[in-house]
Coordinates of C-alpha atoms in Angstrom, one line a residue:
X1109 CA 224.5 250.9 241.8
X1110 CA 222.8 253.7 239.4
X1111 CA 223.1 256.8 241.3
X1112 CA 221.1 259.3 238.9
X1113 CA 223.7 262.1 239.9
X1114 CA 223.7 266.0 239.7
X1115 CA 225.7 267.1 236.9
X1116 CA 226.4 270.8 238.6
X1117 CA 225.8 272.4 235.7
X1118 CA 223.8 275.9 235.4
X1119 CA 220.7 276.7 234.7
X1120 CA 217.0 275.4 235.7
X1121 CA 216.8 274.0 239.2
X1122 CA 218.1 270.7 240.6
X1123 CA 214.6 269.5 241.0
X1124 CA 213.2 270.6 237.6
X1125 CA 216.4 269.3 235.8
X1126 CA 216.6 265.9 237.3
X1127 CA 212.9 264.8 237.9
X1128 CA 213.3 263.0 234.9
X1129 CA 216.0 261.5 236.1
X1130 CA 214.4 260.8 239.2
X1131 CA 211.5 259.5 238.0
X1132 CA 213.2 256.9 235.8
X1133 CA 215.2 255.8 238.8
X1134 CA 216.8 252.2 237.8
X1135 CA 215.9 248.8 239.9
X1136 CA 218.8 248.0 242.3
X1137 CA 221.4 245.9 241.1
X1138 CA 222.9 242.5 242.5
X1139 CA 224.9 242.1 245.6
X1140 CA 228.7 243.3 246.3
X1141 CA 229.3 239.4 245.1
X1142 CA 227.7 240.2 242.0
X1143 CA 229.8 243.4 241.6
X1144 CA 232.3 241.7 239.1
X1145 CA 229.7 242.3 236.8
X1146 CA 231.0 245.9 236.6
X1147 CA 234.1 244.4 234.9
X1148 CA 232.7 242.0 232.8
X1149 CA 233.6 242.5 229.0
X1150 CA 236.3 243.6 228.9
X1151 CA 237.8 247.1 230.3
X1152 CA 234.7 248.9 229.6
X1153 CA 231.6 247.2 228.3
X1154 CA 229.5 250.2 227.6
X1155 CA 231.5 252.3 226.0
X1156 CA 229.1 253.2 223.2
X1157 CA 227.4 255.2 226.0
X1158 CA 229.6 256.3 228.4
X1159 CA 231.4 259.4 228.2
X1160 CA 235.5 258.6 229.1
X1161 CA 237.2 255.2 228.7
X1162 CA 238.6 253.1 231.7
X1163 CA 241.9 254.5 233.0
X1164 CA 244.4 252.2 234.2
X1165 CA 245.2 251.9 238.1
X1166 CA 245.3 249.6 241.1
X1167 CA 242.6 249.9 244.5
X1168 CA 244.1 251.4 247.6
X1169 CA 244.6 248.7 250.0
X1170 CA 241.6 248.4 253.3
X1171 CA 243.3 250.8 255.4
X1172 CA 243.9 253.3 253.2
X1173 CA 240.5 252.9 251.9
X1174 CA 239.8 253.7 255.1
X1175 CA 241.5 256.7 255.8
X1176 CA 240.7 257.9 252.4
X1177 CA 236.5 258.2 254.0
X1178 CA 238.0 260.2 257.1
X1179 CA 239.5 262.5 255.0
X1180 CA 236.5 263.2 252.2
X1181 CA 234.1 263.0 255.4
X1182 CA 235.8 266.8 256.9
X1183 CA 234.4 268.5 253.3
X1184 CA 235.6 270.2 250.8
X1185 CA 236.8 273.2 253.0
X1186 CA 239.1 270.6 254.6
X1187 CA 240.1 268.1 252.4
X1188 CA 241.4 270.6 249.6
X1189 CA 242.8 269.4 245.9
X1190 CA 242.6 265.4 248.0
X1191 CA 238.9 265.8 245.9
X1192 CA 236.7 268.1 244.2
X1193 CA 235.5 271.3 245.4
X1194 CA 231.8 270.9 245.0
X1195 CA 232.2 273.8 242.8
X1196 CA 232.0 276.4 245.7
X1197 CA 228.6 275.1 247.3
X1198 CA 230.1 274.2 250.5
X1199 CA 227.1 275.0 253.0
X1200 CA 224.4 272.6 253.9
X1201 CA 221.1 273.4 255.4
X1202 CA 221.2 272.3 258.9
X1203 CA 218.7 272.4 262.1
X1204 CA 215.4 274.9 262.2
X1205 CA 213.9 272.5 260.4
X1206 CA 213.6 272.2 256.6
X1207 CA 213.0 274.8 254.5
X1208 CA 213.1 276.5 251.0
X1209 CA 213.8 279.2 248.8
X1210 CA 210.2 280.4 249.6
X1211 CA 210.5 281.6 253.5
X1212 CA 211.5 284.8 254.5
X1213 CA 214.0 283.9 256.9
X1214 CA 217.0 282.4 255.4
X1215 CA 217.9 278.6 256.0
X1216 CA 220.6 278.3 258.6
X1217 CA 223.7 276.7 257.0
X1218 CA 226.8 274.8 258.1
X1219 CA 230.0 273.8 256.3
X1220 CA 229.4 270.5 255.1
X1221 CA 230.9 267.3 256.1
X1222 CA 230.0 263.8 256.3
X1223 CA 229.6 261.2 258.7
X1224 CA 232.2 258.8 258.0
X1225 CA 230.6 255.3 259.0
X1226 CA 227.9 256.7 256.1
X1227 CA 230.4 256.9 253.7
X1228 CA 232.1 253.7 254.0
X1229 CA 228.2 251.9 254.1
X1230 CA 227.6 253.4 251.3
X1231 CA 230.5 253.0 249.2
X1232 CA 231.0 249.2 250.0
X1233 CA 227.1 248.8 249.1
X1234 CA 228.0 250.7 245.8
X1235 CA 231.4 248.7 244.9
X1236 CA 232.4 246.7 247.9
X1237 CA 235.7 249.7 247.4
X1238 CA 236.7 249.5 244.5
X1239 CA 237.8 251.6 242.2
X1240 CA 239.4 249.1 239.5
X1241 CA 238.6 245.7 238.5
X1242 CA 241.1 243.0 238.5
X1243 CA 242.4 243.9 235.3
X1244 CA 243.4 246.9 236.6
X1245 CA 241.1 249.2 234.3
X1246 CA 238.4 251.2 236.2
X1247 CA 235.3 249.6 237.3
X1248 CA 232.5 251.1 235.1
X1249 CA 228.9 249.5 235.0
X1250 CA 226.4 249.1 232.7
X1251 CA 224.9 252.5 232.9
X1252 CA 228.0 254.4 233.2
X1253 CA 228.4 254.3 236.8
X1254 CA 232.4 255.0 237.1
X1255 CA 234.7 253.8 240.1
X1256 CA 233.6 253.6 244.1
X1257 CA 231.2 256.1 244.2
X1258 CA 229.5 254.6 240.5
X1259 CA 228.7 258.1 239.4
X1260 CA 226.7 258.3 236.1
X1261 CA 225.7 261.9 235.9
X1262 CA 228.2 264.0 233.7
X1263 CA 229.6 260.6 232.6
X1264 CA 227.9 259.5 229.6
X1265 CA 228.7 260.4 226.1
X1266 CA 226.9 264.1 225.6
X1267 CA 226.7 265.3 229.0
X1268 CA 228.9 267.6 230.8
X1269 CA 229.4 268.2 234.4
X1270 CA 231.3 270.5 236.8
X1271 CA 233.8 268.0 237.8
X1272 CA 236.6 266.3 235.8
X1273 CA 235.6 263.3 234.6
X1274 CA 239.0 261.8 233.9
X1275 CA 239.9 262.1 237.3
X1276 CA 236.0 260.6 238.7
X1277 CA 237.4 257.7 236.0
X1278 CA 240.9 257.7 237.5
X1279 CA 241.3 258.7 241.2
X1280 CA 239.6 257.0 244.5
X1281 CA 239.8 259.9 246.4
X1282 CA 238.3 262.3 243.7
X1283 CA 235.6 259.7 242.8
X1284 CA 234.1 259.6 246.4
X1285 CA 234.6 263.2 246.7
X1286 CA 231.8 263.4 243.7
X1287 CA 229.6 261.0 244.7
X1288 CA 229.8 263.0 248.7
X1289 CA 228.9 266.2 246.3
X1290 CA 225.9 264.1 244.8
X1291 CA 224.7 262.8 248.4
X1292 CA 225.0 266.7 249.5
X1293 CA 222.4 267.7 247.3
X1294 CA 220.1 264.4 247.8
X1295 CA 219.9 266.1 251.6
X1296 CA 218.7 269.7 249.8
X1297 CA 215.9 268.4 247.9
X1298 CA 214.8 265.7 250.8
X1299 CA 212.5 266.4 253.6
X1300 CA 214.0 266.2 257.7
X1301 CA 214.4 263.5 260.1
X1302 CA 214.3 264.8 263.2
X1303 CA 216.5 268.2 264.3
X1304 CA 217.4 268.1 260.6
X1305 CA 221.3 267.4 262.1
X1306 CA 224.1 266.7 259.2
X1307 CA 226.3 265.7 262.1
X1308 CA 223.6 262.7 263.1
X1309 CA 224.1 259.6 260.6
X1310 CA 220.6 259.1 260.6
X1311 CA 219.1 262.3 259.3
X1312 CA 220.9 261.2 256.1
X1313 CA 218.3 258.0 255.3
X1314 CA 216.4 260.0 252.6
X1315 CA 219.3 261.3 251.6
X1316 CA 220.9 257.9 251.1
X1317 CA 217.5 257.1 249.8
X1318 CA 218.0 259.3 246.9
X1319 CA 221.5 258.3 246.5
X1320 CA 220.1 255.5 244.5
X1321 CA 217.2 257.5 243.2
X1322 CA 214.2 259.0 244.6
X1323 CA 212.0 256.0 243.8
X1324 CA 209.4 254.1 244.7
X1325 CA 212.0 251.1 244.6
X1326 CA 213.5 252.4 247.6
X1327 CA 210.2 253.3 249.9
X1328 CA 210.7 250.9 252.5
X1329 CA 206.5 250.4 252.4
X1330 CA 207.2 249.2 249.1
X1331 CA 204.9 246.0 249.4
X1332 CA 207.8 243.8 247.1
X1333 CA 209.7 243.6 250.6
X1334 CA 208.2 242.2 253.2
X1335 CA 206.7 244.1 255.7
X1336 CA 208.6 241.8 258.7
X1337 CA 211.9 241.2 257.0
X1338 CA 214.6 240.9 259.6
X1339 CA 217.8 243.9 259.1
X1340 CA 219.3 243.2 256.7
X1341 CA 223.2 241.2 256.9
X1342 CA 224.7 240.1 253.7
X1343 CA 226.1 237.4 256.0
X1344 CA 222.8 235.9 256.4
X1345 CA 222.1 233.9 253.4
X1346 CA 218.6 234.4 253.2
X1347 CA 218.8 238.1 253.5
X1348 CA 219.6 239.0 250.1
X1349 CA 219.7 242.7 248.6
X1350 CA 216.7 242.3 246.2
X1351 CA 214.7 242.0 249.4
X1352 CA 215.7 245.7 250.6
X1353 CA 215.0 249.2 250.1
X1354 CA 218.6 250.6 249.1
X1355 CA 219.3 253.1 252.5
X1356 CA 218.2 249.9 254.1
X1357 CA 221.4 247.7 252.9
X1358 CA 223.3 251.0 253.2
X1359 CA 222.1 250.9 257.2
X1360 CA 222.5 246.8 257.3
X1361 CA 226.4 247.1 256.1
X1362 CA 226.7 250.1 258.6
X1363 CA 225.7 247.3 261.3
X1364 CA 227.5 244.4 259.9
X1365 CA 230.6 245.5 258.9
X1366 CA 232.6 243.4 256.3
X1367 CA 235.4 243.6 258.4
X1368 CA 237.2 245.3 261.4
X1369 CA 239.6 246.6 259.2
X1370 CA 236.6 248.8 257.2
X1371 CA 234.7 249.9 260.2
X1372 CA 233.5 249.4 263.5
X1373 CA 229.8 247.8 263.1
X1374 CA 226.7 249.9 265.0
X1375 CA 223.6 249.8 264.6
X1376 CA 221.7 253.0 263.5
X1377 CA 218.5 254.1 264.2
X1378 CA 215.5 253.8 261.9
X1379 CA 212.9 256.1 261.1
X1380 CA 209.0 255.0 261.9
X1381 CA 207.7 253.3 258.6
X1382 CA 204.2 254.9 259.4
X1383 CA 205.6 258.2 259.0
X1384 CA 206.6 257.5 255.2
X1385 CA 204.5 258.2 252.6
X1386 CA 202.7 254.4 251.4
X1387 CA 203.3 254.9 248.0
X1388 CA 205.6 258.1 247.0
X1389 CA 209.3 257.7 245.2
X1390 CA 210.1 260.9 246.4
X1391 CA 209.2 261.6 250.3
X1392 CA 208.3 265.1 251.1
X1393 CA 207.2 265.6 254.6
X1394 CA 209.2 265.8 257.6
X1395 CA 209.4 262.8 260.1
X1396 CA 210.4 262.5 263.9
X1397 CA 213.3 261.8 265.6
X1398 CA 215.1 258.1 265.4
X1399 CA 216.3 256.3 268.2
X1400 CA 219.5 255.7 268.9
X1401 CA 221.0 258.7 267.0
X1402 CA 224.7 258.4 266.0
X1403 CA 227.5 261.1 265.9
X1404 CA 229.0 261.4 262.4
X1405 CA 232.1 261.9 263.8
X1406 CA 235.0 259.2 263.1
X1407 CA 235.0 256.4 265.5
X1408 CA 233.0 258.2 267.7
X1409 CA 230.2 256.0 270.2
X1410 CA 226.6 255.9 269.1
X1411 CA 224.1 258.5 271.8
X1412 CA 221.9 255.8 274.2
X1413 CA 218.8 254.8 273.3
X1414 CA 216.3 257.7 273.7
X1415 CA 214.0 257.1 277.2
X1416 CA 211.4 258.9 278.4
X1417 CA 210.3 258.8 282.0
X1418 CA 208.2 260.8 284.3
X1419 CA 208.1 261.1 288.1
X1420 CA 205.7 262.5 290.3
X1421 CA 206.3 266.1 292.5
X1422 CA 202.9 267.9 292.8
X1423 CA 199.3 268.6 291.8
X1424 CA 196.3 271.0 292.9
X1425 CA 193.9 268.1 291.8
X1426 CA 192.4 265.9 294.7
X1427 CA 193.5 262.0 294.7
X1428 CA 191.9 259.7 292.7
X1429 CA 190.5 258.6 296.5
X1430 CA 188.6 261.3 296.6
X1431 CA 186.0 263.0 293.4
X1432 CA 186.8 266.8 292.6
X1433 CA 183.2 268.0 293.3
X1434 CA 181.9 270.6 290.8
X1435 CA 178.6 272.1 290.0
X1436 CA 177.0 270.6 286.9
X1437 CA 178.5 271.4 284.0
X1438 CA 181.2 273.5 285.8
X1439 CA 185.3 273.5 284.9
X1440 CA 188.2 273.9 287.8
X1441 CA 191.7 274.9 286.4
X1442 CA 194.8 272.8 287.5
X1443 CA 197.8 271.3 287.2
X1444 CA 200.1 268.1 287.8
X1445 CA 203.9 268.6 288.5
X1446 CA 206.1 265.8 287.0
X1447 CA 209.9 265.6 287.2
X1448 CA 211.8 264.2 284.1
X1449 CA 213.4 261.3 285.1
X1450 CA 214.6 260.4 281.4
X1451 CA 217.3 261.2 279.1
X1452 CA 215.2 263.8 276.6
X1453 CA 214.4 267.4 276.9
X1454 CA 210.6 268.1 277.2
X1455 CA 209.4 270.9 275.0
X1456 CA 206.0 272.4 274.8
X1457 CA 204.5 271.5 272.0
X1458 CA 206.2 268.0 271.7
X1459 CA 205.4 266.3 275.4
X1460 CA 201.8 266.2 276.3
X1461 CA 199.6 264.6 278.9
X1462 CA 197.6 262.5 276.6
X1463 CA 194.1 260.2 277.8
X1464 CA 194.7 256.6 278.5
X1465 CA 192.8 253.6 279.1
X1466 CA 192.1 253.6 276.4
X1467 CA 195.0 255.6 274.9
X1468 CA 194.0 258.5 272.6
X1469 CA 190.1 258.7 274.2
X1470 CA 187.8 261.2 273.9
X1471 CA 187.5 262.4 277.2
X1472 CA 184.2 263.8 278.3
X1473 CA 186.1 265.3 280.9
X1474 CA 187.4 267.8 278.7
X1475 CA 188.0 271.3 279.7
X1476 CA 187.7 274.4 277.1
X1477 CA 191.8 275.0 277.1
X1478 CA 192.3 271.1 276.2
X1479 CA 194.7 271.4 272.7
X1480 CA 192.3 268.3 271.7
X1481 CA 190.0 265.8 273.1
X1482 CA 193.1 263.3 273.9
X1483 CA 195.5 265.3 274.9
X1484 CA 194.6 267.6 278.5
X1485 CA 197.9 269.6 277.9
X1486 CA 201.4 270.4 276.8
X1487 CA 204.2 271.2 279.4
X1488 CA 204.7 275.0 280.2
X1489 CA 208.2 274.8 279.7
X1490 CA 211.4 272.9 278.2
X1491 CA 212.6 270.9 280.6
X1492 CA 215.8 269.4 280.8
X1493 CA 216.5 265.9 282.8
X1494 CA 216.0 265.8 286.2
X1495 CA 214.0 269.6 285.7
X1496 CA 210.5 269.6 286.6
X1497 CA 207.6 271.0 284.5
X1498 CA 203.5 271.7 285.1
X1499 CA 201.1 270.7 282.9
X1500 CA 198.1 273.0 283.6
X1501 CA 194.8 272.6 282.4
X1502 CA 190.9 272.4 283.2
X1503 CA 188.3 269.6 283.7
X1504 CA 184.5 269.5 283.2
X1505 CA 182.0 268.0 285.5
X1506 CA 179.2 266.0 284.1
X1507 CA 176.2 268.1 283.0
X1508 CA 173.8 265.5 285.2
X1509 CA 173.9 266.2 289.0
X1510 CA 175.2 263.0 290.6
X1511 CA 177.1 261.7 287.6
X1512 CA 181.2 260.9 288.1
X1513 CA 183.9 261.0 285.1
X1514 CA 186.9 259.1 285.8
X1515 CA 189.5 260.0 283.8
X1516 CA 193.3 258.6 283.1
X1517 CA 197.0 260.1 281.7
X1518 CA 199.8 259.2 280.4
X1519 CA 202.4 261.1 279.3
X1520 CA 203.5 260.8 275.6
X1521 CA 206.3 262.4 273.2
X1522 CA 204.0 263.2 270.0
X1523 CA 205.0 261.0 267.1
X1524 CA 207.7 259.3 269.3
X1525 CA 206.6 257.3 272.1
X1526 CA 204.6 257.4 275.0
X1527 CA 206.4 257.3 278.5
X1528 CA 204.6 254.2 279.3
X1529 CA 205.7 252.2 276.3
X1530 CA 207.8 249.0 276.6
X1531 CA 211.8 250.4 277.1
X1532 CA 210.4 253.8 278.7
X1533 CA 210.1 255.1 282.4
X1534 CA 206.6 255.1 282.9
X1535 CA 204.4 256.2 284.9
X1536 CA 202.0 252.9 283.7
X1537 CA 199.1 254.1 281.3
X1538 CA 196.6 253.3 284.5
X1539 CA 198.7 255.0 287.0
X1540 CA 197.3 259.3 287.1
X1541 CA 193.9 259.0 287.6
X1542 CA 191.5 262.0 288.4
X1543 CA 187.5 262.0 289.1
X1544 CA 185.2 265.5 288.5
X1545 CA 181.4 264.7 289.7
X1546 CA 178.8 267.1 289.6
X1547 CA 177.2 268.1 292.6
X1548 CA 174.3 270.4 293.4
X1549 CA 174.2 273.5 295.2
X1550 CA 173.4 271.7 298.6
X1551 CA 176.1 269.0 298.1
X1552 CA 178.6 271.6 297.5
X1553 CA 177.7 273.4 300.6
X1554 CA 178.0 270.3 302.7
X1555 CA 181.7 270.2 301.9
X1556 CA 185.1 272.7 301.7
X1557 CA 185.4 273.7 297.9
X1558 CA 189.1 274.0 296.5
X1559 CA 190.1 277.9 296.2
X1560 CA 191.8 279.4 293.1
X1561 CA 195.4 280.5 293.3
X1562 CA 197.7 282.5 290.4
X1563 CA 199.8 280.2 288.7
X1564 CA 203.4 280.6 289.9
X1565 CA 205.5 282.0 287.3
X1566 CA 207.0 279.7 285.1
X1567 CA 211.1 279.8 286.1
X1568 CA 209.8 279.4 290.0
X1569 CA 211.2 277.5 292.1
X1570 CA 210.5 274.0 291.6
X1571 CA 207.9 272.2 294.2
X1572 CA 209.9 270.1 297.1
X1573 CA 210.4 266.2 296.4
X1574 CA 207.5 264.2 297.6
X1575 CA 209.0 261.0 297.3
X1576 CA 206.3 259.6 295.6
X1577 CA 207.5 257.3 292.3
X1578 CA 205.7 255.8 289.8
X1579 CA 205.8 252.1 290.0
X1580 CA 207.4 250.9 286.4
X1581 CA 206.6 247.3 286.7
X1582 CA 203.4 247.4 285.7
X1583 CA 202.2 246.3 281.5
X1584 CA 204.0 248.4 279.4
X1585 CA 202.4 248.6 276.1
X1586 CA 204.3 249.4 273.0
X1587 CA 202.8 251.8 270.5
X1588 CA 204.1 255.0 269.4
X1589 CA 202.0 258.2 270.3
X1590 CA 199.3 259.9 268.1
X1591 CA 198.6 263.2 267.2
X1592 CA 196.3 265.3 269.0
X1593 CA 192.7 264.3 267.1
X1594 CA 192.3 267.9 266.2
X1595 CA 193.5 271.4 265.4
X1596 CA 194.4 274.5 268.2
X1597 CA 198.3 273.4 269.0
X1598 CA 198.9 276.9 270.1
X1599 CA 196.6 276.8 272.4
X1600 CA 198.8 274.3 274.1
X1601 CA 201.3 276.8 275.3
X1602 CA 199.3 279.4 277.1
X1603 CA 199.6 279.8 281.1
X1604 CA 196.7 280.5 283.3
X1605 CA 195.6 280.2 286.8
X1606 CA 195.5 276.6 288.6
X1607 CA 194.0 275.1 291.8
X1608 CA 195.9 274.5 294.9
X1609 CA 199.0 273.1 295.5
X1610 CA 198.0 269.6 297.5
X1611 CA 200.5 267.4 297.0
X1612 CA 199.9 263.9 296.6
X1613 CA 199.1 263.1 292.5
X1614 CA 196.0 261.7 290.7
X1615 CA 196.3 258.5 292.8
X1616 CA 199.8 258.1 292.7
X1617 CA 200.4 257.0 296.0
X1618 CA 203.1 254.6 297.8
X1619 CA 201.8 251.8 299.0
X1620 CA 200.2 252.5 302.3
X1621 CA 200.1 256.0 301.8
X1622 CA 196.8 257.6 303.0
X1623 CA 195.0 259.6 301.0
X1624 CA 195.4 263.6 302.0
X1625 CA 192.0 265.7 302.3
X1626 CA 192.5 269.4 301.9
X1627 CA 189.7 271.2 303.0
X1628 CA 190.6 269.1 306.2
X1629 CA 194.0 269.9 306.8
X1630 CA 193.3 273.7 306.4
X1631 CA 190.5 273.6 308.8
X1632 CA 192.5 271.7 311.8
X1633 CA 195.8 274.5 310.6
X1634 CA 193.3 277.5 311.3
X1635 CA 191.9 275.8 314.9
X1636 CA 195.5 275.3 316.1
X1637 CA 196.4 279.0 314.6
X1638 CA 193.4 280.5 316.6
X1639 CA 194.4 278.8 319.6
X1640 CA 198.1 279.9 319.7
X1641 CA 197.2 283.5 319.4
X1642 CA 194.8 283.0 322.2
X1643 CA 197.5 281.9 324.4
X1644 CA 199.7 284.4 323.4
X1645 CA 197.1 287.3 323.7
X1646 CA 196.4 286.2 327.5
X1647 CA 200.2 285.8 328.3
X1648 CA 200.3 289.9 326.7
X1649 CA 198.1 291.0 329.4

């Protein structure tokens, strides 16, 4: 496989230098089977263009293949004179986020190191391991791609590079250390997946993406492969490579290992295909989170699936039984408590209580703190599993006296899922249910109106357990979340004051449970107060 390498020399940028190279990214080759063409010829084929001859060696057996990737995969720090030394550029950029040379705060950096079940994927898609043909004489292909690794920059005739090429020509261990080097700066120039995580073998798909070259070849929307193709599994006789993206046979050998001896098999996570640019070579905006995510460490388990699940504590709203009368035109702030009954940390500004029934609609129902017109609010607060957290935020009543709104949430993970998606913990998307009507002055004065009350701090003691769960057996649709329909994010994280604390939920009752009336209760608590202090007064006298 053409590579399109970093020669670590000085100078000009890396992304400057090797657009070029970049943009004149090669078509993949033929399969692992087809690798022999690397030795065809003779010892070295191309040698009019390439920049040292074949050296003369023999491939480490499996299992010392093997160990050899454990070893490169702790970095250069750890490995020492094993391989090269990535000429003192050691660090990767890691969490925070991506960012560049053009921010004031610095990127946060880690030593680097490599997932090993990456490297051996890689590698065995590369040269199913090999390091010398059967003649003994280095495998070296047609474009000057040398040994395991096939690295071509620095290696053809006029070039120079950092590393020593005799020993990228010559040694197993020093020729994957280079091409880990190479994939190291793939991850600087590529946008993040996720928490940006070097220690998660799925932040590395653009990376490995660029490994073969940032092009338009490997964008997995590339209309050449089909749009349903199954993963891929060079077992499978109709699933073969020129029907992939390259990260994507890179992520197929990572599932299907060639043998026990190489690897244990797992199946990594991939990123959402919408979230990739249609037509770029070279993808430059940040993406979400994959499910599952996999350690990098060796022969370490793969993290569960990501779930997502909400359960019912509190709310200041009335029951969907009953309509939260307003005056025309009039907004009542609120909230609705809900314990996280899944495996992921909420975080404001990623978990929202989004409009359903529809999913995504407009509501009318809209109050003037709403981040957008599908999404009612963000939760105040990260909250871990089993944690609860409020979402707080207004309604409107209809501007015609008599008129009802009925509105329904769900709660979704932006750009990730929505809890009520097939694999998820609910609640169902037609399960919270509210209804604002606007009354007139006389209507309102027939009934007991709602009071205000201050929002409870937000590390307060969480509301009691009111049994109440969502029932998860209901349809569970399937698509992904979708961003807020316009702008005012921030907006999403302030606090304000909310309604009363009526427990119950926006119809989320348990079968048989009656609905509970507010204005009600308080007037039968105040009769029975009056009456004790009655009885007490006359037993005083």
């Amino acid at each position: 496989m053409k590579t399109h390498k970093h020669t670590y020399s000085s100078g000009p940028s890396f992304l400057s230098t090797f657009a070029p190279a970049m943009l004149a990214a090669m078509a993949l080759v033929a399969a692992p089977s087809a690798a022999e063409a690397q030795c065809t010829g003779g010892a070295c084929p191309p040698c009019e263009m390439c920049r040292i001859p074949s050296q003369t060696g023999s491939n480490p057996t499996t299992d010392a293949m093997a160990t050899l990737f454990d070893r490169i995969a702790t970095g250069p720090r750890a490995y020492g004179t094993l391989g090269w030394n990535f000429a003192g550029r050691d660090t990767i950029g890691a969490g925070a986020g991506c960012c560049d040379s053009s921010t004031a705060t610095p990127c946060p950096t880690v030593a680097v190191t490599f997932p090993c079940l990456l490297l051996k994927s890689i590698y065995y898609t590369e040269s199913a391991w090999r390091q010398f043909c059967t003649t003994g004489r280095t495998v070296i292909s047609f474009d000057c791609g040398y040994g395991i690794a096939q690295v071509t920059s620095g290696m053809r005739r006029g070039e120079t590079s950092a590393y020593d090429p005799v020993r990228v020509a010559g040694e197993a261990a020093y020729n994957v250390s280079v091409g880990a080097a190479i994939l190291t700066d793939k991850w600087r120039a590529s946008a993040c997946i996720g928490s940006n995580d070097p220690t998660i073998v799925e932040h590395w798909y653009f990376s490995t993406w660029g490994y073969n070259g940032f092009a338009f070849k490997n964008n997995p929307n590339n209309p050449a492969y089909r749009a349903d193709r199954p993963e891929f599994n060079s077992s499978a006789a109709a699933r073969t490579r020129g029907n992939y993206p390259y990260q994507e046979l890179v992520w197929g050998y990572a599932h299907y290992a060639p043998s026990a001896a190489h690897w244990t098999g797992r199946q990594l996570g991939y990123p959402r295909r919408s979230e990739i640019c249609a037509s770029c070579g070279f993808p430059m905006a940040n993406i979400s989170e994959t499910s599952p995510r996999t350690p990098a460490a060796c022969n370490s388990t793969p993290t569960p699936t990501m779930t997502w699940g909400a359960q019912f504590v509190s709310q200041s709203f009335p029951l969907a039984a009953t309509t939260l009368d307003l005056p025309a035109g009039a907004e009542q702030r609120g909230y609705i408590e809900l314990r996280n009954t899944g495996t992921e940390t909420w975080r404001p500004g990623e978990v929202f209580l989004g409009t359903t029934q529809p999913r995504d609609r407009m509501s009318p129902a809209r109050g003037s703190d709403w981040p957008a017109a599908n999404r009612a609010a963000t939760v105040d607060r990260v909250v871990a599993p089993m944690a609860t957290g409020r979402f707080n935020f207004s309604l409107r009543a209809p501007t015609a006296v008599g008129m009802e709104y009925s509105e329904y949430f769900g709660v979704v993970r932006e750009g990730v899922t929505w809890f009520s998606a097939a694999g998820q913990l609910g609640p169902p998307d037609n399960q919270l249910q509210v209804r604002v009507r606007a009354t007139s002055a006389a209507m309102m004065d027939s009934g007991v109106a709602q009071p205000d009350v201050p929002t409870p701090p937000t590390d307060a003691t969480a509301s009691t357990d009111t049994g109440v769960e969502f029932d998860t057996g209901a349809g569970q649709p399937t698509d992904a979340g979708t961003a807020p329909s316009d702008s005012g994010r921030a907006d999403a994280r302030r606090d304000g004051s909310v309604g009363g604390g009526e427990p119950g939920g926006c119809g989320c009752r348990t079968p048989g449970m009656p609905a509970r009336h507010g204005g009600f209760a308080v007037l039968l608590s105040l009769v029975a107060l009056l009456a004790r202090r009655k009885r007490e007064a006359s037993n005083d006298r």
